[in-house]
Coordinates of N, CA and C in Angstrom, one line a residue:
M1 N -29.2 8.7 -16.8 CA -30.2 8.3 -17.6 C -29.9 8.4 -19.1
L2 N -29.1 9.3 -19.5 CA -28.7 9.3 -20.9 C -27.8 8.2 -21.2
A3 N -26.7 7.8 -20.3 CA -25.9 6.7 -20.4 C -26.6 5.5 -20.8
A4 N -27.7 5.2 -19.8 CA -28.6 4.0 -19.8 C -29.3 4.0 -21.2
A5 N -29.9 5.2 -21.7 CA -30.6 5.3 -23.0 C -29.6 5.0 -24.1
L6 N -28.3 5.4 -24.2 CA -27.3 5.2 -25.1 C -26.8 3.7 -25.1
N7 N -27.2 3.0 -24.1 CA -26.6 1.6 -23.9 C -25.1 1.7 -23.5
G8 N -24.8 2.7 -22.9 CA -23.4 2.8 -22.3 C -22.7 4.0 -22.9
L9 N -21.4 4.1 -22.6 CA -20.6 5.3 -23.2 C -19.3 4.7 -23.9
D10 N -18.9 5.5 -24.7 CA -17.6 5.4 -25.4 C -16.3 5.8 -24.5
A11 N -16.7 7.0 -24.0 CA -15.6 7.7 -23.1 C -16.3 8.5 -22.3
F12 N -15.6 9.0 -21.0 CA -16.0 9.8 -20.1 C -14.8 10.8 -20.0
V13 N -15.2 12.1 -20.0 CA -13.9 13.1 -19.8 C -14.2 14.0 -18.5
F14 N -13.1 14.1 -17.8 CA -13.0 15.1 -16.8 C -12.2 16.4 -17.3
T15 N -12.8 17.4 -17.0 CA -12.3 18.7 -17.4 C -12.5 19.8 -16.4
A16 N -11.9 20.9 -16.7 CA -12.1 22.2 -15.9 C -11.5 21.9 -14.4
G17 N -11.9 22.9 -13.5 CA -11.2 23.0 -12.3 C -11.1 21.6 -11.4
I18 N -12.2 21.0 -10.9 CA -12.1 19.8 -10.1 C -11.7 18.6 -11.1
G19 N -12.3 18.6 -12.3 CA -12.1 17.4 -13.1 C -10.6 17.3 -13.5
E20 N -9.9 18.5 -13.7 CA -8.5 18.4 -14.0 C -7.5 18.3 -12.8
N21 N -8.0 18.6 -11.6 CA -7.1 18.9 -10.5 C -7.3 18.0 -9.3
S22 N -8.4 17.2 -9.3 CA -8.8 16.5 -8.1 C -8.6 15.0 -8.4
A23 N -7.5 14.3 -8.1 CA -7.5 12.9 -8.4 C -8.5 12.2 -7.5
T24 N -8.7 12.6 -6.2 CA -9.5 12.0 -5.3 C -11.1 12.1 -5.9
M25 N -11.6 13.3 -6.5 CA -12.9 13.4 -6.9 C -13.0 12.5 -8.2
R26 N -12.0 12.5 -8.9 CA -12.1 11.6 -10.2 C -12.3 10.2 -9.8
A27 N -11.6 9.6 -8.8 CA -11.6 8.4 -8.3 C -13.0 8.2 -7.7
R28 N -13.6 9.1 -7.0 CA -14.8 8.9 -6.3 C -16.0 8.8 -7.4
I29 N -15.8 9.8 -8.6 CA -17.0 9.7 -9.5 C -16.7 8.4 -10.3
A30 N -15.5 8.1 -10.6 CA -15.2 6.8 -11.5 C -15.9 5.5 -10.7
E31 N -15.7 5.6 -9.5 CA -16.2 4.4 -8.5 C -17.8 4.3 -8.9
K32 N -18.5 5.5 -9.0 CA -19.9 5.6 -9.2 C -20.3 5.0 -10.6
L33 N -19.4 5.2 -11.6 CA -19.5 4.8 -13.0 C -19.2 3.4 -13.1
A34 N -18.8 2.5 -12.2 CA -18.4 1.3 -12.4 C -19.5 0.4 -13.1
W35 N -20.7 0.8 -12.9 CA -21.9 0.1 -13.6 C -21.8 0.2 -15.0
L36 N -21.0 1.3 -15.6 CA -20.9 1.4 -16.9 C -19.8 0.8 -17.4
G37 N -19.0 0.1 -16.5 CA -17.7 -0.4 -17.1 C -16.7 0.3 -16.9
V38 N -16.6 1.4 -16.2 CA -15.3 2.2 -15.9 C -14.5 1.6 -14.9
A39 N -13.2 1.4 -15.4 CA -12.2 0.8 -14.3 C -11.1 1.8 -14.4
L40 N -10.7 2.5 -13.3 CA -9.8 3.6 -13.2 C -8.4 3.0 -12.9
D41 N -7.3 3.4 -13.6 CA -6.1 3.3 -13.3 C -5.6 4.2 -12.2
A42 N -5.5 3.8 -11.0 CA -5.2 4.7 -9.9 C -3.8 5.4 -10.0
D43 N -2.8 4.6 -10.4 CA -1.6 5.2 -10.7 C -1.6 6.4 -11.7
A44 N -2.3 6.1 -12.8 CA -2.4 7.0 -14.0 C -3.3 8.3 -13.5
N45 N -4.3 8.0 -12.7 CA -5.0 9.1 -12.1 C -4.2 10.1 -11.2
T46 N -3.5 9.4 -10.3 CA -2.7 10.2 -9.4 C -1.6 10.9 -10.1
A47 N -1.0 10.5 -11.1 CA 0.1 11.0 -12.0 C -0.5 12.0 -12.9
R48 N -1.9 12.2 -13.0 CA -2.5 13.2 -13.9 C -2.3 12.8 -15.4
K49 N -2.3 11.6 -15.8 CA -2.1 11.2 -17.1 C -3.3 11.7 -17.9
P50 N -3.3 11.8 -19.3 CA -4.5 12.1 -20.0 C -5.4 11.0 -20.1
L51 N -5.0 9.8 -20.1 CA -5.9 8.6 -20.2 C -5.6 7.9 -18.7
I52 N -6.9 7.9 -18.1 CA -6.7 7.4 -16.6 C -7.5 6.1 -16.4
S53 N -8.0 5.5 -17.4 CA -8.7 4.3 -17.3 C -7.8 3.1 -17.6
R54 N -8.2 2.0 -16.9 CA -7.2 0.6 -17.1 C -7.6 0.2 -18.5
K55 N -6.6 -0.5 -18.9 CA -6.8 -1.3 -20.3 C -8.1 -2.0 -20.5
D56 N -8.5 -2.8 -19.3 CA -9.6 -3.7 -19.3 C -11.0 -2.7 -19.1
S57 N -10.8 -1.5 -19.0 CA -12.2 -0.6 -18.9 C -12.9 -0.8 -20.2
R58 N -14.2 -0.8 -20.0 CA -15.2 -0.8 -21.2 C -15.3 0.6 -21.6
V59 N -15.1 1.6 -20.8 CA -15.2 3.1 -21.1 C -13.8 3.7 -20.8
A60 N -13.3 4.4 -21.9 CA -12.1 5.1 -21.8 C -12.4 6.4 -20.9
V61 N -11.5 6.6 -19.9 CA -11.6 7.8 -19.2 C -10.4 8.8 -19.4
Y62 N -10.8 10.0 -19.7 CA -9.8 11.0 -20.0 C -9.8 12.2 -19.1
V63 N -8.5 12.9 -18.8 CA -8.5 14.2 -18.2 C -8.0 15.1 -19.3
I64 N -9.0 16.1 -19.8 CA -8.6 17.0 -20.7 C -8.6 18.4 -20.1
P65 N -7.4 19.1 -20.4 CA -7.3 20.5 -19.8 C -8.1 21.5 -20.6
T66 N -8.5 22.4 -19.9 CA -9.2 23.4 -20.5 C -8.6 24.8 -20.2
N67 N -9.0 25.8 -21.1 CA -8.5 27.2 -20.8 C -9.7 28.0 -21.0
E68 N -10.5 28.0 -19.9 CA -11.9 28.7 -19.9 C -11.6 30.2 -20.2
E69 N -10.6 30.8 -19.4 CA -10.5 32.2 -19.7 C -10.2 32.6 -21.2
L70 N -9.3 31.9 -21.9 CA -9.1 32.0 -23.3 C -10.3 31.9 -24.1
M71 N -11.1 31.0 -23.8 CA -12.4 30.7 -24.7 C -13.3 31.8 -24.4
I72 N -13.5 32.3 -23.1 CA -14.3 33.7 -22.9 C -13.7 34.7 -23.5
A73 N -12.5 35.0 -23.6 CA -11.9 36.0 -24.3 C -12.1 35.9 -25.9
Q74 N -11.8 34.8 -26.3 CA -12.2 34.6 -27.8 C -13.5 34.8 -28.3
H75 N -14.5 34.4 -27.4 CA -15.9 34.6 -27.7 C -16.4 36.0 -27.5
T76 N -15.8 36.7 -26.5 CA -15.9 38.1 -26.4 C -15.5 38.9 -27.5
L77 N -14.2 38.7 -28.0 CA -13.6 39.4 -29.1 C -14.6 39.1 -30.3
E78 N -14.9 37.9 -30.6 CA -15.9 37.5 -31.8 C -17.1 38.4 -31.7
L79 N -17.7 38.4 -30.6 CA -19.0 39.2 -30.3 C -18.9 40.5 -30.6
L80 N -17.8 41.2 -29.9 CA -17.4 42.6 -30.1 C -17.2 43.0 -31.6
S81 N -16.5 42.2 -32.4 CA -16.1 42.4 -33.6 C -17.5 42.3 -34.5
T82 N -18.4 41.4 -34.2 CA -19.5 41.2 -34.9 C -20.6 42.5 -34.7
T83 N -20.6 42.8 -33.5 CA -21.5 43.9 -33.1 C -21.0 45.3 -33.6
R84 N -19.5 45.4 -33.6 CA -19.0 46.7 -34.3 C -19.3 46.6 -35.8
G85 N -19.2 45.5 -36.5 CA -19.5 45.5 -37.9 C -20.9 45.8 -38.1
A86 N -21.8 45.3 -37.3 CA -23.3 45.5 -37.4 C -23.6 47.0 -37.2
E87 N -22.8 47.7 -36.2 CA -23.2 49.1 -36.1 C -22.7 49.9 -37.0
S88 N -21.4 49.6 -37.6 CA -20.9 50.4 -38.7 C -21.9 50.3 -40.0
K89 N -22.4 49.1 -40.3 CA -23.4 48.9 -41.4 C -24.6 49.8 -41.1
L90 N -25.2 49.9 -40.0 CA -26.2 50.7 -39.5 C -25.9 52.2 -39.7
K91 N -24.8 52.5 -39.3 CA -24.4 53.9 -39.4 C -24.4 54.4 -40.9
R92 N -23.9 53.5 -41.7 CA -23.7 53.8 -43.2 C -25.0 53.8 -43.9
A93 N -26.0 53.0 -43.3 CA -27.3 53.0 -44.0 C -28.2 54.1 -43.8

C-alpha cells in the first residue's frame, strides 16, 4: 500500500538472513513486485551481486549485507555507557 501511495519505488533492498542468503526467495519476492516495475537479473541474483535488477528495471534491487550482532553490541555499549554516566551523576548529586 505504501508503494502505491508513493507512486512506486526508487529501490528495493534485500538484507539480513533470508534477504542476503536466499536467491530463490529473492526471485519469488521480485516476481511479486513486477507490478512496480521490478525486473530481476537472474544471473546477478544467483551470483549474489550487490545490484540484482536488470538494466531495464524501473526499480533498482539491491542485496545489502548486515551485521546485526555488531549493531546490537554497539547499541548495548552506548546504552551501558549512557546509563553508567547517569548513575555517576546521581551518586555525585
